[in-house]
Amino acid sequence: MVMGMEKRSGLGVFCAMMVFVLLKVQVGNAAVYKVGGPAGWTTMGNIDYQKLADANTFHVGDTLIFTYLPTYHNVMQVTNAAYKSCNSSAPIATYRTGNDSITVTTGGHHYFLCGTPGHCQIGQKVDINVLLVSSMASTPSPMPSPSVPPVMVPQPTLSEATPLHASRFLANLGLAMVVIAKFYM
């Protein structure tokens, strides 16, 4: 009788751990994107920021990393009209550290440009379109295709971001397996 109780108790722990793992997968869908890749946020190298942004699907909770030399650049979040006209006179927010981390908290378009005179006009701007549907309500996003190689977090480019949910899932699954193994040993 005691042996049967131990097995049922172990099964209960296993089920509880699997529920925990599945919940962690649903919450951990955020990704980190380094705007401009290795070059960062710059006017050098003729980077097409919009092409990189269009190659990705952004979700609420994702983080954008802007790295740049703060003596030459900044990051300004602006309205659509200001973005189109490269007008940096009334930004929604301004970032100046040279290593800015911006987590998107709402869906829709998020417009960013460099406020240094002339930089926006030569292409140092990006429109990040964030899905309006919550990523937690949708099915888990697929892993990147082999044609888009993953890059280590926190430095992936806009076109090479690796969703964090897969690594969290594996870590939680591993933890669950260790706990289960402890109960059966």
mmCIF file with all atom_site columns, C-alpha atoms in Angstrom:
data_model
loop_
_atom_site.group_PDB
_atom_site.id
_atom_site.type_symbol
_atom_site.label_atom_id
_atom_site.label_alt_id
_atom_site.label_comp_id
_atom_site.label_asym_id
_atom_site.label_entity_id
_atom_site.label_seq_id
_atom_site.pdbx_PDB_ins_code
_atom_site.Cartn_x
_atom_site.Cartn_y
_atom_site.Cartn_z
_atom_site.occupancy
_atom_site.B_iso_or_equiv
_atom_site.pdbx_formal_charge
_atom_site.auth_seq_id
_atom_site.auth_comp_id
_atom_site.auth_asym_id
_atom_site.auth_atom_id
_atom_site.pdbx_PDB_model_num
ATOM 1   C CA . MET A 1 1   ? 0.000  0.000  0.000   1.00 0.00 ? 1   MET A CA 1
ATOM 2   C CA . VAL A 1 2   ? 2.835  2.384  0.826   1.00 0.00 ? 2   VAL A CA 1
ATOM 3   C CA . MET A 1 3   ? 4.428  1.717  -2.580  1.00 0.00 ? 3   MET A CA 1
ATOM 4   C CA . GLY A 1 4   ? 1.187  2.668  -4.372  1.00 0.00 ? 4   GLY A CA 1
ATOM 5   C CA . MET A 1 5   ? 0.923  5.896  -2.371  1.00 0.00 ? 5   MET A CA 1
ATOM 6   C CA . GLU A 1 6   ? 4.509  6.825  -3.277  1.00 0.00 ? 6   GLU A CA 1
ATOM 7   C CA . LYS A 1 7   ? 3.839  6.287  -6.992  1.00 0.00 ? 7   LYS A CA 1
ATOM 8   C CA . ARG A 1 8   ? 0.635  8.379  -6.860  1.00 0.00 ? 8   ARG A CA 1
ATOM 9   C CA . SER A 1 9   ? 2.459  11.104 -4.954  1.00 0.00 ? 9   SER A CA 1
ATOM 10  C CA . GLY A 1 10  ? 5.281  11.036 -7.522  1.00 0.00 ? 10  GLY A CA 1
ATOM 11  C CA . LEU A 1 11  ? 2.771  11.238 -10.350 1.00 0.00 ? 11  LEU A CA 1
ATOM 12  C CA . GLY A 1 12  ? 1.152  14.266 -8.687  1.00 0.00 ? 12  GLY A CA 1
ATOM 13  C CA . VAL A 1 13  ? 4.519  15.997 -8.399  1.00 0.00 ? 13  VAL A CA 1
ATOM 14  C CA . PHE A 1 14  ? 5.247  15.158 -12.040 1.00 0.00 ? 14  PHE A CA 1
ATOM 15  C CA . CYS A 1 15  ? 1.916  16.656 -13.165 1.00 0.00 ? 15  CYS A CA 1
ATOM 16  C CA . ALA A 1 16  ? 2.457  19.777 -11.053 1.00 0.00 ? 16  ALA A CA 1
ATOM 17  C CA . MET A 1 17  ? 5.936  20.259 -12.513 1.00 0.00 ? 17  MET A CA 1
ATOM 18  C CA . MET A 1 18  ? 4.666  19.837 -16.082 1.00 0.00 ? 18  MET A CA 1
ATOM 19  C CA . VAL A 1 19  ? 1.950  22.463 -15.477 1.00 0.00 ? 19  VAL A CA 1
ATOM 20  C CA . PHE A 1 20  ? 4.662  24.789 -14.124 1.00 0.00 ? 20  PHE A CA 1
ATOM 21  C CA . VAL A 1 21  ? 6.837  24.177 -17.207 1.00 0.00 ? 21  VAL A CA 1
ATOM 22  C CA . LEU A 1 22  ? 3.943  24.819 -19.591 1.00 0.00 ? 22  LEU A CA 1
ATOM 23  C CA . LEU A 1 23  ? 3.008  28.047 -17.785 1.00 0.00 ? 23  LEU A CA 1
ATOM 24  C CA . LYS A 1 24  ? 6.602  29.280 -17.977 1.00 0.00 ? 24  LYS A CA 1
ATOM 25  C CA . VAL A 1 25  ? 6.631  28.635 -21.746 1.00 0.00 ? 25  VAL A CA 1
ATOM 26  C CA . GLN A 1 26  ? 3.497  30.752 -22.217 1.00 0.00 ? 26  GLN A CA 1
ATOM 27  C CA . VAL A 1 27  ? 4.931  33.687 -20.237 1.00 0.00 ? 27  VAL A CA 1
ATOM 28  C CA . GLY A 1 28  ? 8.420  33.561 -21.734 1.00 0.00 ? 28  GLY A CA 1
ATOM 29  C CA . ASN A 1 29  ? 7.754  34.561 -25.353 1.00 0.00 ? 29  ASN A CA 1
ATOM 30  C CA . ALA A 1 30  ? 9.737  37.822 -25.320 1.00 0.00 ? 30  ALA A CA 1
ATOM 31  C CA . ALA A 1 31  ? 12.701 38.301 -27.643 1.00 0.00 ? 31  ALA A CA 1
ATOM 32  C CA . VAL A 1 32  ? 15.594 40.761 -27.615 1.00 0.00 ? 32  VAL A CA 1
ATOM 33  C CA . TYR A 1 33  ? 16.637 42.559 -30.802 1.00 0.00 ? 33  TYR A CA 1
ATOM 34  C CA . LYS A 1 34  ? 19.803 44.575 -31.326 1.00 0.00 ? 34  LYS A CA 1
ATOM 35  C CA . VAL A 1 35  ? 18.869 47.320 -33.775 1.00 0.00 ? 35  VAL A CA 1
ATOM 36  C CA . GLY A 1 36  ? 21.419 47.427 -36.602 1.00 0.00 ? 36  GLY A CA 1
ATOM 37  C CA . GLY A 1 37  ? 23.180 44.199 -35.654 1.00 0.00 ? 37  GLY A CA 1
ATOM 38  C CA . PRO A 1 38  ? 26.908 44.318 -34.878 1.00 0.00 ? 38  PRO A CA 1
ATOM 39  C CA . ALA A 1 39  ? 27.218 47.869 -36.255 1.00 0.00 ? 39  ALA A CA 1
ATOM 40  C CA . GLY A 1 40  ? 24.469 49.104 -33.947 1.00 0.00 ? 40  GLY A CA 1
ATOM 41  C CA . TRP A 1 41  ? 22.589 52.394 -34.353 1.00 0.00 ? 41  TRP A CA 1
ATOM 42  C CA . THR A 1 42  ? 24.796 54.343 -36.753 1.00 0.00 ? 42  THR A CA 1
ATOM 43  C CA . THR A 1 43  ? 24.982 56.158 -40.070 1.00 0.00 ? 43  THR A CA 1
ATOM 44  C CA . MET A 1 44  ? 28.064 54.164 -41.092 1.00 0.00 ? 44  MET A CA 1
ATOM 45  C CA . GLY A 1 45  ? 27.733 51.148 -43.378 1.00 0.00 ? 45  GLY A CA 1
ATOM 46  C CA . ASN A 1 46  ? 24.534 52.064 -45.203 1.00 0.00 ? 46  ASN A CA 1
ATOM 47  C CA . ILE A 1 47  ? 22.289 49.960 -42.910 1.00 0.00 ? 47  ILE A CA 1
ATOM 48  C CA . ASP A 1 48  ? 18.683 49.564 -44.040 1.00 0.00 ? 48  ASP A CA 1
ATOM 49  C CA . TYR A 1 49  ? 16.982 49.569 -40.639 1.00 0.00 ? 49  TYR A CA 1
ATOM 50  C CA . GLN A 1 50  ? 13.506 49.231 -42.117 1.00 0.00 ? 50  GLN A CA 1
ATOM 51  C CA . LYS A 1 51  ? 14.423 46.147 -44.131 1.00 0.00 ? 51  LYS A CA 1
ATOM 52  C CA . LEU A 1 52  ? 15.750 44.525 -40.957 1.00 0.00 ? 52  LEU A CA 1
ATOM 53  C CA . ALA A 1 53  ? 12.605 45.489 -39.014 1.00 0.00 ? 53  ALA A CA 1
ATOM 54  C CA . ASP A 1 54  ? 10.282 44.210 -41.736 1.00 0.00 ? 54  ASP A CA 1
ATOM 55  C CA . ALA A 1 55  ? 11.999 40.811 -41.635 1.00 0.00 ? 55  ALA A CA 1
ATOM 56  C CA . ASN A 1 56  ? 10.815 40.251 -38.045 1.00 0.00 ? 56  ASN A CA 1
ATOM 57  C CA . THR A 1 57  ? 7.561  39.809 -36.160 1.00 0.00 ? 57  THR A CA 1
ATOM 58  C CA . PHE A 1 58  ? 7.539  41.881 -32.983 1.00 0.00 ? 58  PHE A CA 1
ATOM 59  C CA . HIS A 1 59  ? 5.384  41.149 -29.936 1.00 0.00 ? 59  HIS A CA 1
ATOM 60  C CA . VAL A 1 60  ? 4.420  43.068 -26.821 1.00 0.00 ? 60  VAL A CA 1
ATOM 61  C CA . GLY A 1 61  ? 7.192  42.401 -24.282 1.00 0.00 ? 61  GLY A CA 1
ATOM 62  C CA . ASP A 1 62  ? 10.026 42.276 -26.826 1.00 0.00 ? 62  ASP A CA 1
ATOM 63  C CA . THR A 1 63  ? 13.069 44.436 -26.112 1.00 0.00 ? 63  THR A CA 1
ATOM 64  C CA . LEU A 1 64  ? 14.914 46.645 -28.578 1.00 0.00 ? 64  LEU A CA 1
ATOM 65  C CA . ILE A 1 65  ? 18.579 47.354 -27.861 1.00 0.00 ? 65  ILE A CA 1
ATOM 66  C CA . PHE A 1 66  ? 20.086 50.482 -29.426 1.00 0.00 ? 66  PHE A CA 1
ATOM 67  C CA . THR A 1 67  ? 23.897 50.677 -29.137 1.00 0.00 ? 67  THR A CA 1
ATOM 68  C CA . TYR A 1 68  ? 25.715 53.758 -30.443 1.00 0.00 ? 68  TYR A CA 1
ATOM 69  C CA . LEU A 1 69  ? 28.279 56.441 -29.618 1.00 0.00 ? 69  LEU A CA 1
ATOM 70  C CA . PRO A 1 70  ? 26.291 58.965 -27.545 1.00 0.00 ? 70  PRO A CA 1
ATOM 71  C CA . THR A 1 71  ? 28.514 61.849 -28.648 1.00 0.00 ? 71  THR A CA 1
ATOM 72  C CA . TYR A 1 72  ? 27.241 61.358 -32.232 1.00 0.00 ? 72  TYR A CA 1
ATOM 73  C CA . HIS A 1 73  ? 23.792 59.780 -31.939 1.00 0.00 ? 73  HIS A CA 1
ATOM 74  C CA . ASN A 1 74  ? 20.679 59.398 -29.831 1.00 0.00 ? 74  ASN A CA 1
ATOM 75  C CA . VAL A 1 75  ? 17.365 57.560 -30.088 1.00 0.00 ? 75  VAL A CA 1
ATOM 76  C CA . MET A 1 76  ? 14.095 59.431 -30.207 1.00 0.00 ? 76  MET A CA 1
ATOM 77  C CA . GLN A 1 77  ? 10.691 57.828 -30.183 1.00 0.00 ? 77  GLN A CA 1
ATOM 78  C CA . VAL A 1 78  ? 8.400  60.001 -32.307 1.00 0.00 ? 78  VAL A CA 1
ATOM 79  C CA . THR A 1 79  ? 4.942  60.147 -33.876 1.00 0.00 ? 79  THR A CA 1
ATOM 80  C CA . ASN A 1 80  ? 4.191  58.867 -37.360 1.00 0.00 ? 80  ASN A CA 1
ATOM 81  C CA . ALA A 1 81  ? 4.134  62.410 -38.780 1.00 0.00 ? 81  ALA A CA 1
ATOM 82  C CA . ALA A 1 82  ? 7.474  63.267 -37.154 1.00 0.00 ? 82  ALA A CA 1
ATOM 83  C CA . TYR A 1 83  ? 8.938  59.996 -38.416 1.00 0.00 ? 83  TYR A CA 1
ATOM 84  C CA . LYS A 1 84  ? 7.865  60.652 -41.997 1.00 0.00 ? 84  LYS A CA 1
ATOM 85  C CA . SER A 1 85  ? 9.241  64.215 -41.974 1.00 0.00 ? 85  SER A CA 1
ATOM 86  C CA . CYS A 1 86  ? 12.327 63.426 -39.814 1.00 0.00 ? 86  CYS A CA 1
ATOM 87  C CA . ASN A 1 87  ? 11.189 66.027 -37.288 1.00 0.00 ? 87  ASN A CA 1
ATOM 88  C CA . SER A 1 88  ? 12.896 65.560 -33.923 1.00 0.00 ? 88  SER A CA 1
ATOM 89  C CA . SER A 1 89  ? 11.596 68.755 -32.266 1.00 0.00 ? 89  SER A CA 1
ATOM 90  C CA . ALA A 1 90  ? 8.888  67.101 -30.111 1.00 0.00 ? 90  ALA A CA 1
ATOM 91  C CA . PRO A 1 91  ? 9.836  63.484 -29.340 1.00 0.00 ? 91  PRO A CA 1
ATOM 92  C CA . ILE A 1 92  ? 7.676  61.166 -27.242 1.00 0.00 ? 92  ILE A CA 1
ATOM 93  C CA . ALA A 1 93  ? 10.865 59.947 -25.520 1.00 0.00 ? 93  ALA A CA 1
ATOM 94  C CA . THR A 1 94  ? 14.600 60.548 -25.935 1.00 0.00 ? 94  THR A CA 1
ATOM 95  C CA . TYR A 1 95  ? 17.381 58.097 -25.088 1.00 0.00 ? 95  TYR A CA 1
ATOM 96  C CA . ARG A 1 96  ? 21.039 59.164 -24.844 1.00 0.00 ? 96  ARG A CA 1
ATOM 97  C CA . THR A 1 97  ? 23.037 56.498 -22.998 1.00 0.00 ? 97  THR A CA 1
ATOM 98  C CA . GLY A 1 98  ? 24.535 54.740 -26.016 1.00 0.00 ? 98  GLY A CA 1
ATOM 99  C CA . ASN A 1 99  ? 23.172 51.408 -24.775 1.00 0.00 ? 99  ASN A CA 1
ATOM 100 C CA . ASP A 1 100 ? 19.425 51.886 -24.571 1.00 0.00 ? 100 ASP A CA 1
ATOM 101 C CA . SER A 1 101 ? 17.068 49.012 -23.826 1.00 0.00 ? 101 SER A CA 1
ATOM 102 C CA . ILE A 1 102 ? 13.452 49.699 -24.779 1.00 0.00 ? 102 ILE A CA 1
ATOM 103 C CA . THR A 1 103 ? 10.767 47.128 -23.980 1.00 0.00 ? 103 THR A CA 1
ATOM 104 C CA . VAL A 1 104 ? 7.657  47.538 -26.113 1.00 0.00 ? 104 VAL A CA 1
ATOM 105 C CA . THR A 1 105 ? 4.551  47.478 -23.946 1.00 0.00 ? 105 THR A CA 1
ATOM 106 C CA . THR A 1 106 ? 1.868  48.176 -26.557 1.00 0.00 ? 106 THR A CA 1
ATOM 107 C CA . GLY A 1 107 ? 1.000  46.902 -29.993 1.00 0.00 ? 107 GLY A CA 1
ATOM 108 C CA . GLY A 1 108 ? 1.063  49.002 -33.149 1.00 0.00 ? 108 GLY A CA 1
ATOM 109 C CA . HIS A 1 109 ? 3.758  51.094 -34.776 1.00 0.00 ? 109 HIS A CA 1
ATOM 110 C CA . HIS A 1 110 ? 6.674  52.442 -32.729 1.00 0.00 ? 110 HIS A CA 1
ATOM 111 C CA . TYR A 1 111 ? 8.744  55.039 -34.593 1.00 0.00 ? 111 TYR A CA 1
ATOM 112 C CA . PHE A 1 112 ? 12.387 55.741 -33.754 1.00 0.00 ? 112 PHE A CA 1
ATOM 113 C CA . LEU A 1 113 ? 14.930 58.080 -35.309 1.00 0.00 ? 113 LEU A CA 1
ATOM 114 C CA . CYS A 1 114 ? 18.270 59.689 -34.557 1.00 0.00 ? 114 CYS A CA 1
ATOM 115 C CA . GLY A 1 115 ? 17.802 63.347 -33.646 1.00 0.00 ? 115 GLY A CA 1
ATOM 116 C CA . THR A 1 116 ? 21.273 64.421 -34.767 1.00 0.00 ? 116 THR A CA 1
ATOM 117 C CA . PRO A 1 117 ? 20.763 66.835 -37.696 1.00 0.00 ? 117 PRO A CA 1
ATOM 118 C CA . GLY A 1 118 ? 20.830 65.020 -41.039 1.00 0.00 ? 118 GLY A CA 1
ATOM 119 C CA . HIS A 1 119 ? 20.972 61.475 -39.649 1.00 0.00 ? 119 HIS A CA 1
ATOM 120 C CA . CYS A 1 120 ? 17.277 60.643 -40.063 1.00 0.00 ? 120 CYS A CA 1
ATOM 121 C CA . GLN A 1 121 ? 17.314 62.033 -43.588 1.00 0.00 ? 121 GLN A CA 1
ATOM 122 C CA . ILE A 1 122 ? 20.034 59.568 -44.597 1.00 0.00 ? 122 ILE A CA 1
ATOM 123 C CA . GLY A 1 123 ? 18.162 56.593 -43.149 1.00 0.00 ? 123 GLY A CA 1
ATOM 124 C CA . GLN A 1 124 ? 18.856 56.400 -39.412 1.00 0.00 ? 124 GLN A CA 1
ATOM 125 C CA . LYS A 1 125 ? 15.250 55.683 -38.508 1.00 0.00 ? 125 LYS A CA 1
ATOM 126 C CA . VAL A 1 126 ? 13.082 52.607 -38.007 1.00 0.00 ? 126 VAL A CA 1
ATOM 127 C CA . ASP A 1 127 ? 9.377  51.766 -37.756 1.00 0.00 ? 127 ASP A CA 1
ATOM 128 C CA . ILE A 1 128 ? 8.838  48.786 -35.444 1.00 0.00 ? 128 ILE A CA 1
ATOM 129 C CA . ASN A 1 129 ? 5.396  47.255 -35.988 1.00 0.00 ? 129 ASN A CA 1
ATOM 130 C CA . VAL A 1 130 ? 4.346  45.305 -32.886 1.00 0.00 ? 130 VAL A CA 1
ATOM 131 C CA . LEU A 1 131 ? 1.493  42.795 -33.210 1.00 0.00 ? 131 LEU A CA 1
ATOM 132 C CA . LEU A 1 132 ? -1.687 43.972 -31.519 1.00 0.00 ? 132 LEU A CA 1
ATOM 133 C CA . VAL A 1 133 ? -2.543 40.421 -30.419 1.00 0.00 ? 133 VAL A CA 1
ATOM 134 C CA . SER A 1 134 ? -0.929 39.356 -27.173 1.00 0.00 ? 134 SER A CA 1
ATOM 135 C CA . SER A 1 135 ? 1.735  36.705 -27.690 1.00 0.00 ? 135 SER A CA 1
ATOM 136 C CA . MET A 1 136 ? 0.461  34.888 -24.580 1.00 0.00 ? 136 MET A CA 1
ATOM 137 C CA . ALA A 1 137 ? -2.944 34.362 -26.213 1.00 0.00 ? 137 ALA A CA 1
ATOM 138 C CA . SER A 1 138 ? -1.497 33.003 -29.431 1.00 0.00 ? 138 SER A CA 1
ATOM 139 C CA . THR A 1 139 ? 0.179  29.714 -30.125 1.00 0.00 ? 139 THR A CA 1
ATOM 140 C CA . PRO A 1 140 ? 3.902  29.624 -29.368 1.00 0.00 ? 140 PRO A CA 1
ATOM 141 C CA . SER A 1 141 ? 5.936  31.138 -32.179 1.00 0.00 ? 141 SER A CA 1
ATOM 142 C CA . PRO A 1 142 ? 8.052  28.758 -34.257 1.00 0.00 ? 142 PRO A CA 1
ATOM 143 C CA . MET A 1 143 ? 11.803 28.644 -33.935 1.00 0.00 ? 143 MET A CA 1
ATOM 144 C CA . PRO A 1 144 ? 13.711 30.732 -36.508 1.00 0.00 ? 144 PRO A CA 1
ATOM 145 C CA . SER A 1 145 ? 14.262 29.009 -39.840 1.00 0.00 ? 145 SER A CA 1
ATOM 146 C CA . PRO A 1 146 ? 17.754 27.760 -40.709 1.00 0.00 ? 146 PRO A CA 1
ATOM 147 C CA . SER A 1 147 ? 18.146 30.678 -43.139 1.00 0.00 ? 147 SER A CA 1
ATOM 148 C CA . VAL A 1 148 ? 18.043 33.113 -40.183 1.00 0.00 ? 148 VAL A CA 1
ATOM 149 C CA . PRO A 1 149 ? 20.831 32.015 -37.845 1.00 0.00 ? 149 PRO A CA 1
ATOM 150 C CA . PRO A 1 150 ? 20.215 32.671 -34.126 1.00 0.00 ? 150 PRO A CA 1
ATOM 151 C CA . VAL A 1 151 ? 22.468 35.092 -32.250 1.00 0.00 ? 151 VAL A CA 1
ATOM 152 C CA . MET A 1 152 ? 23.226 34.981 -28.541 1.00 0.00 ? 152 MET A CA 1
ATOM 153 C CA . VAL A 1 153 ? 21.018 37.207 -26.349 1.00 0.00 ? 153 VAL A CA 1
ATOM 154 C CA . PRO A 1 154 ? 21.325 40.133 -25.601 1.00 0.00 ? 154 PRO A CA 1
ATOM 155 C CA . GLN A 1 155 ? 23.066 40.994 -28.877 1.00 0.00 ? 155 GLN A CA 1
ATOM 156 C CA . PRO A 1 156 ? 20.918 39.606 -31.749 1.00 0.00 ? 156 PRO A CA 1
ATOM 157 C CA . THR A 1 157 ? 20.250 41.765 -34.772 1.00 0.00 ? 157 THR A CA 1
ATOM 158 C CA . LEU A 1 158 ? 16.749 42.697 -35.780 1.00 0.00 ? 158 LEU A CA 1
ATOM 159 C CA . SER A 1 159 ? 16.790 39.956 -38.407 1.00 0.00 ? 159 SER A CA 1
ATOM 160 C CA . GLU A 1 160 ? 18.444 37.319 -36.212 1.00 0.00 ? 160 GLU A CA 1
ATOM 161 C CA . ALA A 1 161 ? 16.682 37.522 -32.866 1.00 0.00 ? 161 ALA A CA 1
ATOM 162 C CA . THR A 1 162 ? 16.221 34.319 -30.914 1.00 0.00 ? 162 THR A CA 1
ATOM 163 C CA . PRO A 1 163 ? 12.987 34.052 -28.934 1.00 0.00 ? 163 PRO A CA 1
ATOM 164 C CA . LEU A 1 164 ? 13.805 33.371 -25.299 1.00 0.00 ? 164 LEU A CA 1
ATOM 165 C CA . HIS A 1 165 ? 10.865 30.991 -24.784 1.00 0.00 ? 165 HIS A CA 1
ATOM 166 C CA . ALA A 1 166 ? 12.662 27.980 -26.268 1.00 0.00 ? 166 ALA A CA 1
ATOM 167 C CA . SER A 1 167 ? 15.668 28.193 -23.949 1.00 0.00 ? 167 SER A CA 1
ATOM 168 C CA . ARG A 1 168 ? 13.415 28.813 -20.923 1.00 0.00 ? 168 ARG A CA 1
ATOM 169 C CA . PHE A 1 169 ? 11.301 25.815 -21.899 1.00 0.00 ? 169 PHE A CA 1
ATOM 170 C CA . LEU A 1 170 ? 14.353 23.557 -22.070 1.00 0.00 ? 170 LEU A CA 1
ATOM 171 C CA . ALA A 1 171 ? 15.695 24.885 -18.769 1.00 0.00 ? 171 ALA A CA 1
ATOM 172 C CA . ASN A 1 172 ? 12.355 24.337 -17.034 1.00 0.00 ? 172 ASN A CA 1
ATOM 173 C CA . LEU A 1 173 ? 11.944 20.899 -18.604 1.00 0.00 ? 173 LEU A CA 1
ATOM 174 C CA . GLY A 1 174 ? 15.415 19.971 -17.356 1.00 0.00 ? 174 GLY A CA 1
ATOM 175 C CA . LEU A 1 175 ? 14.556 21.205 -13.859 1.00 0.00 ? 175 LEU A CA 1
ATOM 176 C CA . ALA A 1 176 ? 11.326 19.195 -13.911 1.00 0.00 ? 176 ALA A CA 1
ATOM 177 C CA . MET A 1 177 ? 13.217 16.074 -14.970 1.00 0.00 ? 177 MET A CA 1
ATOM 178 C CA . VAL A 1 178 ? 15.750 16.495 -12.135 1.00 0.00 ? 178 VAL A CA 1
ATOM 179 C CA . VAL A 1 179 ? 12.966 16.914 -9.566  1.00 0.00 ? 179 VAL A CA 1
ATOM 180 C CA . ILE A 1 180 ? 11.115 13.875 -10.906 1.00 0.00 ? 180 ILE A CA 1
ATOM 181 C CA . ALA A 1 181 ? 14.289 11.793 -10.914 1.00 0.00 ? 181 ALA A CA 1
ATOM 182 C CA . LYS A 1 182 ? 14.867 12.727 -7.234  1.00 0.00 ? 182 LYS A CA 1
ATOM 183 C CA . PHE A 1 183 ? 11.458 11.338 -6.285  1.00 0.00 ? 183 PHE A CA 1
ATOM 184 C CA . TYR A 1 184 ? 12.014 8.027  -8.053  1.00 0.00 ? 184 TYR A CA 1
ATOM 185 C CA . MET A 1 185 ? 15.528 7.367  -6.781  1.00 0.00 ? 185 MET A CA 1
#
